[in-house]
Coordinates of C-alpha atoms and ligand atoms in Angstrom, one line a residue:
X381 CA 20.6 -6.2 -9.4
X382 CA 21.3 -2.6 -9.6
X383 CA 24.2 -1.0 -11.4
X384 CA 25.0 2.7 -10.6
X385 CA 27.8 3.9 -13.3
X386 CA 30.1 6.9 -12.8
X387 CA 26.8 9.1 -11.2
X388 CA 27.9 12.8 -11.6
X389 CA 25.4 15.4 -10.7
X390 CA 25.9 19.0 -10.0
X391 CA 23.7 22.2 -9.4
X392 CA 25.1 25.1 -10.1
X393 CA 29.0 25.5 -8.6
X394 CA 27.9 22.4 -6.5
X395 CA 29.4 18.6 -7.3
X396 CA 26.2 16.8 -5.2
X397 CA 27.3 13.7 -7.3
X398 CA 30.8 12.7 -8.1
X399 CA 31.5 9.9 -11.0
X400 CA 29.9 7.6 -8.2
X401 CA 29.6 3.9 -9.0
X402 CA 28.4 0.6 -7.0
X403 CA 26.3 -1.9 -7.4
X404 CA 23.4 -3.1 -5.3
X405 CA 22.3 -6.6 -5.3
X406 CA 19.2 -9.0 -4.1
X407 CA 18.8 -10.7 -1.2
X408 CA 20.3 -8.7 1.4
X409 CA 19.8 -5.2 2.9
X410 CA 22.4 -2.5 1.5
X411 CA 23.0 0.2 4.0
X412 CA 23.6 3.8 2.3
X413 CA 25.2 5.6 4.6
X414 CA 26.7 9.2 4.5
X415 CA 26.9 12.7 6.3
X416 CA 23.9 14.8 5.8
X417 CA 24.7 16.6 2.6
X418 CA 26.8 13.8 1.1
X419 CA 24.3 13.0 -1.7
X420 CA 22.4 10.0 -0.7
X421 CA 19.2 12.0 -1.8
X422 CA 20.4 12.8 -5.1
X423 CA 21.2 9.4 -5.7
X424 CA 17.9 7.9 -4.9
X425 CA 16.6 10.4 -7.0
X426 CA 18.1 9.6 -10.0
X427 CA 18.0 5.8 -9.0
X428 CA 14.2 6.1 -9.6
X429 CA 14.1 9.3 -12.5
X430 CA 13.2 12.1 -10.8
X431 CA 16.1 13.7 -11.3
X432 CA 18.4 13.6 -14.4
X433 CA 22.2 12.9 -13.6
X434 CA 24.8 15.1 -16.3
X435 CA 26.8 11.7 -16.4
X436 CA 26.5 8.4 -16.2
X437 CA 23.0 5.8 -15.6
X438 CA 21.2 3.7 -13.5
X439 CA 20.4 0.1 -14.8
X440 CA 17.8 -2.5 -13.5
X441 CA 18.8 -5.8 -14.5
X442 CA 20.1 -3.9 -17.8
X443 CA 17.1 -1.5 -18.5
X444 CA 17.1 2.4 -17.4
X445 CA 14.1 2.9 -14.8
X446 CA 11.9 4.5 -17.9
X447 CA 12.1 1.4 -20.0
X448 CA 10.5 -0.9 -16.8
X449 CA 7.0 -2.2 -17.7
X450 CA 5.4 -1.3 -14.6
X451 CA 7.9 0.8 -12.1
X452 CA 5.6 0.8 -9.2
X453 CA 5.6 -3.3 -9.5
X454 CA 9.2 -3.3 -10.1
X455 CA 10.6 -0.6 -7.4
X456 CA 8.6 0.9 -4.2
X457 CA 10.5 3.6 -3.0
X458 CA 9.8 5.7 0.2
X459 CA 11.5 9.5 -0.2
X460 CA 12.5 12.2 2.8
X461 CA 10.3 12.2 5.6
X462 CA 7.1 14.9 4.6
X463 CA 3.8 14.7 6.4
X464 CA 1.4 13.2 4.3
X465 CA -1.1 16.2 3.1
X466 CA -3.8 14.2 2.5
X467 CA -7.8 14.3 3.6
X468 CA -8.1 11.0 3.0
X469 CA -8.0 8.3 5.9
X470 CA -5.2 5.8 5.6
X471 CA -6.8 3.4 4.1
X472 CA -8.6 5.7 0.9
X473 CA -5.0 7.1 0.3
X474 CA -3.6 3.3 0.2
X475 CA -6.5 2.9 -2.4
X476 CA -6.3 5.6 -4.1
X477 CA -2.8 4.7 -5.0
X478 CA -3.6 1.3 -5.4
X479 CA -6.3 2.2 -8.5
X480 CA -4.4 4.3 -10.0
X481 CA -1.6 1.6 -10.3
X482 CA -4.1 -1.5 -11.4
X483 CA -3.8 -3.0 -7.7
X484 CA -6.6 -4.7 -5.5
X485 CA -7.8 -3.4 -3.0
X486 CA -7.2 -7.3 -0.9
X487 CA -3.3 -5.9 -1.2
X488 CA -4.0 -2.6 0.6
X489 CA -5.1 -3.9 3.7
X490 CA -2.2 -6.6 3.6
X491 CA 0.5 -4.1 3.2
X492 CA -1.9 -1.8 6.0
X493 CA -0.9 -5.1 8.2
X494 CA 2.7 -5.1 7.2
X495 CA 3.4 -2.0 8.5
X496 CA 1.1 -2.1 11.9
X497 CA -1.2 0.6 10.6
X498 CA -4.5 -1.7 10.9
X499 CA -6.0 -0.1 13.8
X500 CA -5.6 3.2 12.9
X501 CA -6.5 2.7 9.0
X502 CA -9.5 4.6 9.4
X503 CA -8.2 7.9 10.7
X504 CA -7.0 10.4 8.5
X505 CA -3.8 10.7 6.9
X506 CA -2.9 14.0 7.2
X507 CA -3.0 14.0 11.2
X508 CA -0.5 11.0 11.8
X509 CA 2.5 11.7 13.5
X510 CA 6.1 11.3 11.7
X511 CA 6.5 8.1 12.6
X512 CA 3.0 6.7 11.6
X513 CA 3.4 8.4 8.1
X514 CA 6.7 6.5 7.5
X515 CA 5.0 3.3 8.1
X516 CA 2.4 4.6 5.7
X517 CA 4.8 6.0 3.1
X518 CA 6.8 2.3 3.6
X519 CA 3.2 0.3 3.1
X520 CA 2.9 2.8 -0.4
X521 CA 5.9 1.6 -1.5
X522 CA 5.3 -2.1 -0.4
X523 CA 2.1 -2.0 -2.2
X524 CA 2.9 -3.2 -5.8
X525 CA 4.8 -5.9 -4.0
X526 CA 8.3 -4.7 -5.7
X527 CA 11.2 -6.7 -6.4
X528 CA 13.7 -3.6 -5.4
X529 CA 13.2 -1.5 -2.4
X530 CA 14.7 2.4 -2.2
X531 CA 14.2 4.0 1.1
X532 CA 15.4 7.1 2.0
X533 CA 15.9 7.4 5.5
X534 CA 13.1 5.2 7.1
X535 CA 13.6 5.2 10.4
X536 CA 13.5 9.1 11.2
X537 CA 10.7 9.6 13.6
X538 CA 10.7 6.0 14.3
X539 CA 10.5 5.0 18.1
X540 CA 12.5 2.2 19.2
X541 CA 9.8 -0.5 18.6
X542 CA 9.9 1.2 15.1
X543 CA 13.4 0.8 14.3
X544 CA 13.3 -3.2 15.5
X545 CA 10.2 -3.3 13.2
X546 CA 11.6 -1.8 10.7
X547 CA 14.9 -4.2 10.5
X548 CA 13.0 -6.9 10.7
X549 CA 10.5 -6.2 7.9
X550 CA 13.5 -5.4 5.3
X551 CA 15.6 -8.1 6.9
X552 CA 12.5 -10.4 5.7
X553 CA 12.0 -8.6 2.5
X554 CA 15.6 -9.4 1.2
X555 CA 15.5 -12.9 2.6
X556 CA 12.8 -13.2 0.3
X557 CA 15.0 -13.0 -2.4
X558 CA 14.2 -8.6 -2.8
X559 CA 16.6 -5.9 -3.2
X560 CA 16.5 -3.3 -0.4
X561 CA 18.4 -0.2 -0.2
X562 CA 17.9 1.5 2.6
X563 CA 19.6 5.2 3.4
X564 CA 20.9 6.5 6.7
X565 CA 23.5 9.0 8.3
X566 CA 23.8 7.2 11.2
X567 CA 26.3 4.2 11.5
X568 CA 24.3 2.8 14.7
X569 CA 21.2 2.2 12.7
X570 CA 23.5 0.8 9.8
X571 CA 25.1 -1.4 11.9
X572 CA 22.1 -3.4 13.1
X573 CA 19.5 -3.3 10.2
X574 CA 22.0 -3.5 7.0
X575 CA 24.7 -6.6 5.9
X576 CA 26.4 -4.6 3.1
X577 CA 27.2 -1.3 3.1
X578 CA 28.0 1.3 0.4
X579 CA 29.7 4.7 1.7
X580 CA 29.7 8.1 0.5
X581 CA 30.6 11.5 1.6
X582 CA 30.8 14.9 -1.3
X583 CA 28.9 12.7 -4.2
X584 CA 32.2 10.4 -4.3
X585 CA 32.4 6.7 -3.0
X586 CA 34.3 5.9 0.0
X587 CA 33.3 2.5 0.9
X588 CA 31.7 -0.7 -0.2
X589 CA 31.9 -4.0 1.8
X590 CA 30.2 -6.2 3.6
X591 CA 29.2 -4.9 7.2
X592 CA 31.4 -7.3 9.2
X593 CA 34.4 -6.3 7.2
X594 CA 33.8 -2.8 7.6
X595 CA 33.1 -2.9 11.5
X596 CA 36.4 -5.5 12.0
X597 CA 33.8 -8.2 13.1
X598 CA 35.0 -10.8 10.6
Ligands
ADP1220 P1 21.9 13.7 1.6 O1 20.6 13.1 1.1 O2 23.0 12.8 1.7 O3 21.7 14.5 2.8 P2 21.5 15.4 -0.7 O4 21.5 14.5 -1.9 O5 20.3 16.0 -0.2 O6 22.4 14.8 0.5 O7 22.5 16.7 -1.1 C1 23.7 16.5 -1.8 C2 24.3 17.9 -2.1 O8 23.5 18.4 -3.2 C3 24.2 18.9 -1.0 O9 25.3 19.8 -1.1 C4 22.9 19.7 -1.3 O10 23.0 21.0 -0.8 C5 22.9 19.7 -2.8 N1 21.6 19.7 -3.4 C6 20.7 18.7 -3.3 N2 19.5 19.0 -4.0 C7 19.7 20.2 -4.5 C8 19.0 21.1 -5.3 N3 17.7 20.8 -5.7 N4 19.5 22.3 -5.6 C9 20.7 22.6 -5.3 N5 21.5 21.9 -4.5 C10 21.1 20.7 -4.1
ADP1221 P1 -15.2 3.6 -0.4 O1 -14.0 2.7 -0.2 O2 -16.0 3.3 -1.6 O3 -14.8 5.1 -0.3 P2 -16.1 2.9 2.3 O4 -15.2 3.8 3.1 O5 -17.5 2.9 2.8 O6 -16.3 3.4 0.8 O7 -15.5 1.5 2.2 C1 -15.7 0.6 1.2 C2 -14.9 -0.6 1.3 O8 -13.6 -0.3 1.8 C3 -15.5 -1.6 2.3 O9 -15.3 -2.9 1.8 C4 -14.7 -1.4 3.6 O10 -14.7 -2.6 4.3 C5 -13.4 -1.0 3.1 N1 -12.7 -0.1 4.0 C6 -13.0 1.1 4.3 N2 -12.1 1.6 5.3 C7 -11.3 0.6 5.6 C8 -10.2 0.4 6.5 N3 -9.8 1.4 7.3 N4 -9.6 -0.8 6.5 C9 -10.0 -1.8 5.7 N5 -11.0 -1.7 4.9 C10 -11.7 -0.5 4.8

């Protein structure tokens, strides 16, 4: 379980993040859903200690993300869409990740299959499209087989077959007993991938319920 207490962020004049609390627990996928600018970046951020809130924490079970044994084991995360600027092939950058986390090289090429990227592990990296290096930056974070999932935006530059894929990989993952959060500001894609749903909009929280009850379907 995930505990996010009274969040406040704010660059500058800006209030990105605005005393915002929720909690996110395992076994289902938790929608994050918001307006572009609303702050679901900033959160994930600070969910996994890239950036410092000015008030309030993040607790994993109880512990702050620093004081985890191994963070990669405990929480893959997948950040906004870049192009991956890598040389490597697929594959080598899977690996390289892999060594420098203490991870075999058997679990590259599983998490390679997870995410459909077998048959093109051999090409480089840095020339996949968008939507090939989110099933790549999705198999990074799959790769030390983590208990919680933070993904940030996953299905931009996803085709269709991408977005069913996608819903039912995460759909799986939580079944499995996992903690997924997954980011979006579109309500469609909410609506058919996620089974709770946490709202914001300016930093500040607006919703949190279970899908049906938000979308009247109870
Ligand atoms: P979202 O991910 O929901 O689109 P963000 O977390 O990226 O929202 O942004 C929330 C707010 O914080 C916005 O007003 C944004 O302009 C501001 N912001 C985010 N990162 C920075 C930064 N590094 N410096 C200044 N302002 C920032
Ligand atoms: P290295 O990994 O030392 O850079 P190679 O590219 O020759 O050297 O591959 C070494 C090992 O990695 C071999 O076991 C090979 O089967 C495996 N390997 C290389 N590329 C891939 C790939 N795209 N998918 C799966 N296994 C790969």
């Amino acid at each position: 379980m995930i505990e996010l207490r009274q969040l406040t962020k704010r660059y500058r004049e800006t209030v990105a993040i605005d005393g915002l609390s929720f909690t996110v627990r395992p076994g289902r996928v938790t929608g994050f859903l918001g307006p572009n600018g609303a702050g679901k970046s900033t959160t994930l951020r600070m969910m996994l200690g890239l950036d410092r809130p000015d008030q309030g924490d993040v607790r994993y079970d109880g512990r702050a993300y620093h004081e985890l044994r191994e963070p990669l084991r405990h929480v893959g995360a997948l950040l906004e869409a870049k192009a991956v600027q890598s040389s490597r092939t697929a594959y080598h950058h899977l690996l390289w990740l892999a060594q420098t986390n203490r991870i075999g090289r058997a679990r590259v090429r599983e998490v390679l299959g997870m995410v459909g990227l077998e048959s093109v592990s051999s090409r480089r990296a840095g020339g996949f499209s968008l939507g090939m290096g989110q099933r790549l930056g999705i198999a990074a974070a799959l790769l030390g087989d983590p208990e919680v999932l933070l993904l940030d935006e996953p299905v931009n530059g996803l085709d269709p077959e991408g977005v069913r894929w996608i819903r039912t990989l995460l759909q799986g993952l939580a079944a499995e007993g996992r903690t997924v959060l997954v980011s979006s500001h579109l309500m469609s894609e909410m609506a058919i991938t996620a089974e709770h749903l946490v709202v914001i909009g300016r930093g500040r929280l607006l919703a949190d319920t279970s899908m049906d009850a938000f979308i009247g379907d109870n």
